[in-house]
Short mmCIF file of C-alpha atoms in Angstrom, two decimals:
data_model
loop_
_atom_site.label_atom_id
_atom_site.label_comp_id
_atom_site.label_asym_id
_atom_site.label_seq_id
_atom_site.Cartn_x
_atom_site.Cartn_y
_atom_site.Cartn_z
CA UNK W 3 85.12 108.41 77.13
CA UNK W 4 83.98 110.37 74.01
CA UNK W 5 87.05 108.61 71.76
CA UNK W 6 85.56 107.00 68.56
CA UNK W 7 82.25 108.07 69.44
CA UNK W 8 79.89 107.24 66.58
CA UNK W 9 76.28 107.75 65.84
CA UNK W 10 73.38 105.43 66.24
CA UNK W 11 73.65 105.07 62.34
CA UNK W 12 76.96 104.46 62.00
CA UNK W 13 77.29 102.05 64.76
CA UNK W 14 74.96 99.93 63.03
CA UNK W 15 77.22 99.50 60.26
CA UNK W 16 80.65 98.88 61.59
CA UNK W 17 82.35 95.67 61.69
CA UNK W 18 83.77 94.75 65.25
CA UNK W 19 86.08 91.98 64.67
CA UNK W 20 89.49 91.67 66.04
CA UNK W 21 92.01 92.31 64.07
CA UNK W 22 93.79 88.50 63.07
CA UNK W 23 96.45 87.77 65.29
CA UNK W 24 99.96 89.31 63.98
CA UNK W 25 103.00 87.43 63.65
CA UNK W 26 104.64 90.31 65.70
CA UNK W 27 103.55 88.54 69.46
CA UNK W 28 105.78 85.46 68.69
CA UNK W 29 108.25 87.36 69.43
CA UNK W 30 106.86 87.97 72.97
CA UNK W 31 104.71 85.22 74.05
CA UNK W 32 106.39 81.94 74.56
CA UNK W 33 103.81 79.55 72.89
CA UNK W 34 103.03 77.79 76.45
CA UNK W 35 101.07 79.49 79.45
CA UNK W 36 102.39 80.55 82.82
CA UNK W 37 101.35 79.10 86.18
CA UNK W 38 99.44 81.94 87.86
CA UNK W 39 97.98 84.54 84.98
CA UNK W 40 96.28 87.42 86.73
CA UNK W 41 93.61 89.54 85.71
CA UNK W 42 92.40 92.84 86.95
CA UNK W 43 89.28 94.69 86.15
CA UNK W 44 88.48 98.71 86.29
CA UNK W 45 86.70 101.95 85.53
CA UNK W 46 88.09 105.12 85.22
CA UNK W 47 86.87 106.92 88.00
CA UNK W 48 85.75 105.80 91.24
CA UNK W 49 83.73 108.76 91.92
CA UNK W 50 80.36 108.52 90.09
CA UNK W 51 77.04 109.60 91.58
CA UNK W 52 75.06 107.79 89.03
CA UNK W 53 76.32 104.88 90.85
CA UNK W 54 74.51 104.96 93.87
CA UNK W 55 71.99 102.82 94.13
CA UNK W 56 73.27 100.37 91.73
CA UNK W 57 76.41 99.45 93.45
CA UNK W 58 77.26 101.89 95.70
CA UNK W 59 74.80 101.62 98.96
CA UNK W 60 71.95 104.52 98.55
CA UNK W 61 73.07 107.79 100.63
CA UNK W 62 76.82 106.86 100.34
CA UNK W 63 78.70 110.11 100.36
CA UNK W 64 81.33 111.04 97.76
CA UNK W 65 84.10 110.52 100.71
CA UNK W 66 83.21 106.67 100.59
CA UNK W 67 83.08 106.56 97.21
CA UNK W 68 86.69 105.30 96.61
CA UNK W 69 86.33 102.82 99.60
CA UNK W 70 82.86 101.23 98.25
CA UNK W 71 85.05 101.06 94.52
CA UNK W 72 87.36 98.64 95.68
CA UNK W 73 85.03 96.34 97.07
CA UNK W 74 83.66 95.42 93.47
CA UNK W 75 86.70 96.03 91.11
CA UNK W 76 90.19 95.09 91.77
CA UNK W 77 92.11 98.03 89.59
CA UNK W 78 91.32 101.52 88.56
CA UNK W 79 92.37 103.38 85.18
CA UNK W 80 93.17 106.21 87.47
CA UNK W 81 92.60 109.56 85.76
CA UNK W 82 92.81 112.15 87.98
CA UNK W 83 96.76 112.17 87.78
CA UNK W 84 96.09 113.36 84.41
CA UNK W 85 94.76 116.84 85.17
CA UNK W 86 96.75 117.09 88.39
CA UNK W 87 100.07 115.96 89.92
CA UNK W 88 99.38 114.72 93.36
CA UNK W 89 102.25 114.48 96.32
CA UNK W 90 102.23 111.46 98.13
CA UNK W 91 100.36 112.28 101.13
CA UNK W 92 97.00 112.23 98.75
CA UNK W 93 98.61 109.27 96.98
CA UNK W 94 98.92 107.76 100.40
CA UNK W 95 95.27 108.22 101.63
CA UNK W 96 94.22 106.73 98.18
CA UNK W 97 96.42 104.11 99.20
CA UNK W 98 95.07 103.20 102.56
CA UNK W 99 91.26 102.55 101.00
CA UNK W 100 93.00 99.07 99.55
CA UNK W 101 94.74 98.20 102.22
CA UNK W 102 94.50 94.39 102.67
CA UNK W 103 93.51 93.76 98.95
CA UNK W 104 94.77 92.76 95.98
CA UNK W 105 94.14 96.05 93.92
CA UNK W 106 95.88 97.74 91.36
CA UNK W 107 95.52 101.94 91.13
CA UNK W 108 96.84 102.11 87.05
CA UNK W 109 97.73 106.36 87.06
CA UNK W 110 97.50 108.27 84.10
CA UNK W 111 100.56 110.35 83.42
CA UNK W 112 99.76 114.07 83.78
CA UNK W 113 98.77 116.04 80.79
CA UNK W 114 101.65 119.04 81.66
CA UNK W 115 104.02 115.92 80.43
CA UNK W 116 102.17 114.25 77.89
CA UNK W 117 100.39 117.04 75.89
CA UNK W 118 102.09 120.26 76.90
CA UNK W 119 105.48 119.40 77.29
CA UNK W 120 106.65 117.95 73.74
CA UNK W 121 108.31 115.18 76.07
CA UNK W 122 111.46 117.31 76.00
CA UNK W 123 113.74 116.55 79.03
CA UNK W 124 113.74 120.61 80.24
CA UNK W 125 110.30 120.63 81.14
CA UNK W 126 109.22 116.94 81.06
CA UNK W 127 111.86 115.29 82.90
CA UNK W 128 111.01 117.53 86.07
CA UNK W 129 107.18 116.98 86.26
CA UNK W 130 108.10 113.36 85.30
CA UNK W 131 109.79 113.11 88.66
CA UNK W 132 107.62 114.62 90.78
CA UNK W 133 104.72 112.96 89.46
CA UNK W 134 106.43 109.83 90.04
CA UNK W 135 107.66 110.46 93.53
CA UNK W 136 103.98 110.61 93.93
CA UNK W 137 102.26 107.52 92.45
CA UNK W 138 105.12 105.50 94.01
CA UNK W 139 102.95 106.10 97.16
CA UNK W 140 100.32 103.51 96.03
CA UNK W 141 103.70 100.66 96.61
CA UNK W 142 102.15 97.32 96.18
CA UNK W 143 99.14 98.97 94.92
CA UNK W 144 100.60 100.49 92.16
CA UNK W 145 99.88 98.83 88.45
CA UNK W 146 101.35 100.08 85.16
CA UNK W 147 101.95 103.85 84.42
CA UNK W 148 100.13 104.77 81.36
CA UNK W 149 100.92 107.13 78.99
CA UNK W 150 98.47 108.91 76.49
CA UNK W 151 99.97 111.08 73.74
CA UNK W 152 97.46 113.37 72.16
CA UNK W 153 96.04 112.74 68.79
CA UNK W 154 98.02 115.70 67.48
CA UNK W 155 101.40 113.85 68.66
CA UNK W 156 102.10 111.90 65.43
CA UNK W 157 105.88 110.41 64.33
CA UNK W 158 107.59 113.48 62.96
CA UNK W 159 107.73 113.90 66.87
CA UNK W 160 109.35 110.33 67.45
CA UNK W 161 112.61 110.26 68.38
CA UNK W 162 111.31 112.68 71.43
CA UNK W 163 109.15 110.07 72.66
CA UNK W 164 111.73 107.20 72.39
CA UNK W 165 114.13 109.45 73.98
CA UNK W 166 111.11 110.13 76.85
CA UNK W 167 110.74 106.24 77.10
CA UNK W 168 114.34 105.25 77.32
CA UNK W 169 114.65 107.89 80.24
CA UNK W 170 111.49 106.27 82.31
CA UNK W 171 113.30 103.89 85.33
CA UNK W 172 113.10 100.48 84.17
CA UNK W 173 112.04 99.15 87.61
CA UNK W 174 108.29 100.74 87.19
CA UNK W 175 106.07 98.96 84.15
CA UNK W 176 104.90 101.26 81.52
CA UNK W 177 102.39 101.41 78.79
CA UNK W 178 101.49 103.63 75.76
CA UNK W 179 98.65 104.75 73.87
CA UNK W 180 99.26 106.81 70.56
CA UNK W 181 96.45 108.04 68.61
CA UNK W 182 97.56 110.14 65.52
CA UNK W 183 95.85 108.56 62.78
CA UNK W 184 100.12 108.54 61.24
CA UNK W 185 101.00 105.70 63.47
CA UNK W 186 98.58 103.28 62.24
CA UNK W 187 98.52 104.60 58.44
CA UNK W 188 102.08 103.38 57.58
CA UNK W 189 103.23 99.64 58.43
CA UNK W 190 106.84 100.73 58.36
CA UNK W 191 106.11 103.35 61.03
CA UNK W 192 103.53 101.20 62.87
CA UNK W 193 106.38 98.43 63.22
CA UNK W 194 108.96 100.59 63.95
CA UNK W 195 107.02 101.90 66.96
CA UNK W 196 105.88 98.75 68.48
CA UNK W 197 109.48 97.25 68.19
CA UNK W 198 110.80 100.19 70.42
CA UNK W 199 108.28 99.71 72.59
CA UNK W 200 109.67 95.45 72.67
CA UNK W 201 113.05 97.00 73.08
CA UNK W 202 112.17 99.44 75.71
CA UNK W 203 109.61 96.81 77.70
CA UNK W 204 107.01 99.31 77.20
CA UNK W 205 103.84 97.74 76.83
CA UNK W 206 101.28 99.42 73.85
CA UNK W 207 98.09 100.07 74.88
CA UNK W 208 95.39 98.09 72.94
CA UNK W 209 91.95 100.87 72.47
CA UNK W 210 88.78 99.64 71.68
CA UNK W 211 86.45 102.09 70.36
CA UNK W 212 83.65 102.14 67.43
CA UNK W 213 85.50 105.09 65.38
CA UNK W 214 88.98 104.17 65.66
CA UNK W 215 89.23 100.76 64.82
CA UNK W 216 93.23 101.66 64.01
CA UNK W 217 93.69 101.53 67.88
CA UNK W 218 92.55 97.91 68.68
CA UNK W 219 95.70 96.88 66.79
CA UNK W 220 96.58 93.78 68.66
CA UNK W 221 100.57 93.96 69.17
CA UNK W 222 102.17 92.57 72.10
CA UNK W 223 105.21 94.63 72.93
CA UNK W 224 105.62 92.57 76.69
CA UNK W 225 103.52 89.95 78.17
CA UNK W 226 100.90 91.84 79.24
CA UNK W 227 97.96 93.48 77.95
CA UNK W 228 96.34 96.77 79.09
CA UNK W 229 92.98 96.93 76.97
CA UNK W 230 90.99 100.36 77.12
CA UNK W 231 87.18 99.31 75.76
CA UNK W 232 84.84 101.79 74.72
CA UNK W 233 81.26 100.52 74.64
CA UNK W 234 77.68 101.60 73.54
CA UNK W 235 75.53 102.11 76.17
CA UNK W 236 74.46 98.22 76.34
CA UNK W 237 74.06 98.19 72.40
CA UNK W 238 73.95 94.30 71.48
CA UNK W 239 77.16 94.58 70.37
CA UNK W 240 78.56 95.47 73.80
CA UNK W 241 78.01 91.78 73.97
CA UNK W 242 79.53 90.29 71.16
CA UNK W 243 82.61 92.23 71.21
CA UNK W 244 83.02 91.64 74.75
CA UNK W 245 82.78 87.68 73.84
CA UNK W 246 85.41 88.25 70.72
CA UNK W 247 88.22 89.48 73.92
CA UNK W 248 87.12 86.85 75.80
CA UNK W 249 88.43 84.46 73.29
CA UNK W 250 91.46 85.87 72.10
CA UNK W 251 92.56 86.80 75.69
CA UNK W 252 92.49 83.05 75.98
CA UNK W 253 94.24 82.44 72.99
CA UNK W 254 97.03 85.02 74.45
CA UNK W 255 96.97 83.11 78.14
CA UNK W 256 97.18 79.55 76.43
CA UNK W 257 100.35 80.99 74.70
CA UNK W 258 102.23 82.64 77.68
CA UNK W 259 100.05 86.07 78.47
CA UNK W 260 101.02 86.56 82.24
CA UNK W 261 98.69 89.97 82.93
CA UNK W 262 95.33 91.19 81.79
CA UNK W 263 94.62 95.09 82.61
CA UNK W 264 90.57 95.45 80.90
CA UNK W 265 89.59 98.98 81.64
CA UNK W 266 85.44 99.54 80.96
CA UNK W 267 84.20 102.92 79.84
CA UNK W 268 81.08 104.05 78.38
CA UNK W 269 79.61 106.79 76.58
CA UNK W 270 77.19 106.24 79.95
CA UNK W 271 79.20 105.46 82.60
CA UNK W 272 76.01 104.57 84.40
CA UNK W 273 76.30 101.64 82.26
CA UNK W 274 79.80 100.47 82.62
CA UNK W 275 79.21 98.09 85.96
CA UNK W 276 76.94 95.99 84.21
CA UNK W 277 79.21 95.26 80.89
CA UNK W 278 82.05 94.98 83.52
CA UNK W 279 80.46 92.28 85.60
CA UNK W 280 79.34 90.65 82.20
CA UNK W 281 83.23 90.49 80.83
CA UNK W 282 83.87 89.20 84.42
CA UNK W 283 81.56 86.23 84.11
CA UNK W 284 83.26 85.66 80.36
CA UNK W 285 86.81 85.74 81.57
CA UNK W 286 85.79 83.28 84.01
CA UNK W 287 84.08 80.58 82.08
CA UNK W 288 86.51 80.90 78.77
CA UNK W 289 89.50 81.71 80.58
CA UNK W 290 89.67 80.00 83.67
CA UNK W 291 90.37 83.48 85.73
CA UNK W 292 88.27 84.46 87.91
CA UNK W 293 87.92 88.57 88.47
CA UNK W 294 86.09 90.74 91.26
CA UNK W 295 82.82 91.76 89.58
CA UNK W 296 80.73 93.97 90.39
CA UNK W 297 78.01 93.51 92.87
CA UNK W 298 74.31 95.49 93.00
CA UNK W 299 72.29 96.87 95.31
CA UNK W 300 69.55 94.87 96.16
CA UNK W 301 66.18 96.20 95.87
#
């Protein structure tokens, strides 16, 4: 993912720290944790070549390339439904590579609806349904539905996208990620948005990148998180940033968090396995959870 990217230079002058908790997730959490949190762990993509050899088996063909995925993460930021609407017979054979497992296939929500279609109900609402009638395919398998808006989608354009949310079924868990610079710049507007989303049970997506520090803005809008982390191609801060979420995921589970969606990309994908199986081994020893991490080929 290209989003925030920043040079060398700059990156060595940024400041990485969380935002302070806001007084906006008492309203969600409950101030005591649940009995069984769950986390789950993914990429982007499942088919990367520069993966072979590293975790996927040497010679493994780009056929077996979802079915050696699932066997080191347990979800998937899935986004090819974002260039394409798939039926559910492809949504089906996606389907059968999990079979048995506890995995979660998190679909992006095609780009006809979330950057071409102004979200208005004529041409929306119709690729909103058959895209669904797809992903509902995945059945057990299927995580939260995310939603993107394009940075040009600011809040003159609001009252669209509530009226978009309010008309998504209520039985299927969705998230959103905004990224006009508009929605961060005004508190009023900020709040406004993030109580809809409470209203609505639509969670906000929480973005991690070095240019946009606007988008890690730390509001709950339902007990769950769904964190999209950009990192640096191993940079030492990879590290410490990755031990800052470790911390105040804990803080969130200790006070009622009940689902933890941590989605690795890299300007390098190459690289993304090994920060995932590091925030893996974090989770675990500050958290308590324990998360499928990925496992390397042996030389």
């Amino acid at each position: 993912m290209d989003f925030g990217r920043v040079t060398p230079a700059e990156l060595e002058e940024l400041d990485f720290k969380l935002p302070a908790e806001p007084l906006f997730n008492k309203k969600v959490l409950k101030g005591k944790p649940v009995k069984k949190p769950q986390a789950w762990l993914g990429c982007a993509k499942w088919g990367r070549k520069e993966w072979i050899g590293k975790i996927y088996p040497k010679g493994t063909k780009e056929a077996l390339f979802l079915p050696e995925y699932v066997r080191h993460f347990n979800s998937i930021e899935l986004n090819a439904t974002h260039y394409q609407i798939y039926g559910p017979d492809t949504i089906s054979k996606w389907d059968a590579s999990a079979k048995g497992l506890e995995f979660k296939f998190c679909p992006k929500v095609p780009q006809a609806i979330s950057h071409f279609s102004n979200l208005s109900p004529a041409t929306a609402g119709p690729r909103t349904t058959s895209f669904l009638e797809g992903v509902l395919a995945f059945g057990k398998h299927l995580g939260p539905i995310f939603l993107q808006l394009s940075d040009k989608y600011g809040p003159a354009k609001r009252q669209a996208l509530y009226d978009y949310l309010a008309s998504l079924p209520t039985d299927l868990q969705f998230f959103l990620e905004v990224r006009h610079k508009e929605w961060y710049e005004d508190e009023a507007v900020r709040l406004e948005l993030f109580d809809k989303l409470r209203e609505l049970k639509v969670g906000a997506i929480i973005t991690d990148t070095a240019g946009r520090r606007d988008c890690a803005h730390m509001h709950l809008t339902i007990p769950k998180i769904f964190i999209r982390f950009v990192g640096n191609s191993l940079h030492p801060t990879d590290y410490t940033r990755i031990d800052d979420w470790a911390n105040r995921i804990k803080y969130w589970l200790d006070n009622g968090l009940q689902e933890v969606y941590f989605f690795m990309h890299m300007h390098d994908e190459a690289l993304s396995p090994d920060l995932a199986a590091y925030l893996a081994d974090r989770i675990e020893a500050v958290c308590g959870l324990q998360v499928k991490k990925p496992q390397f080929v042996k030389e």
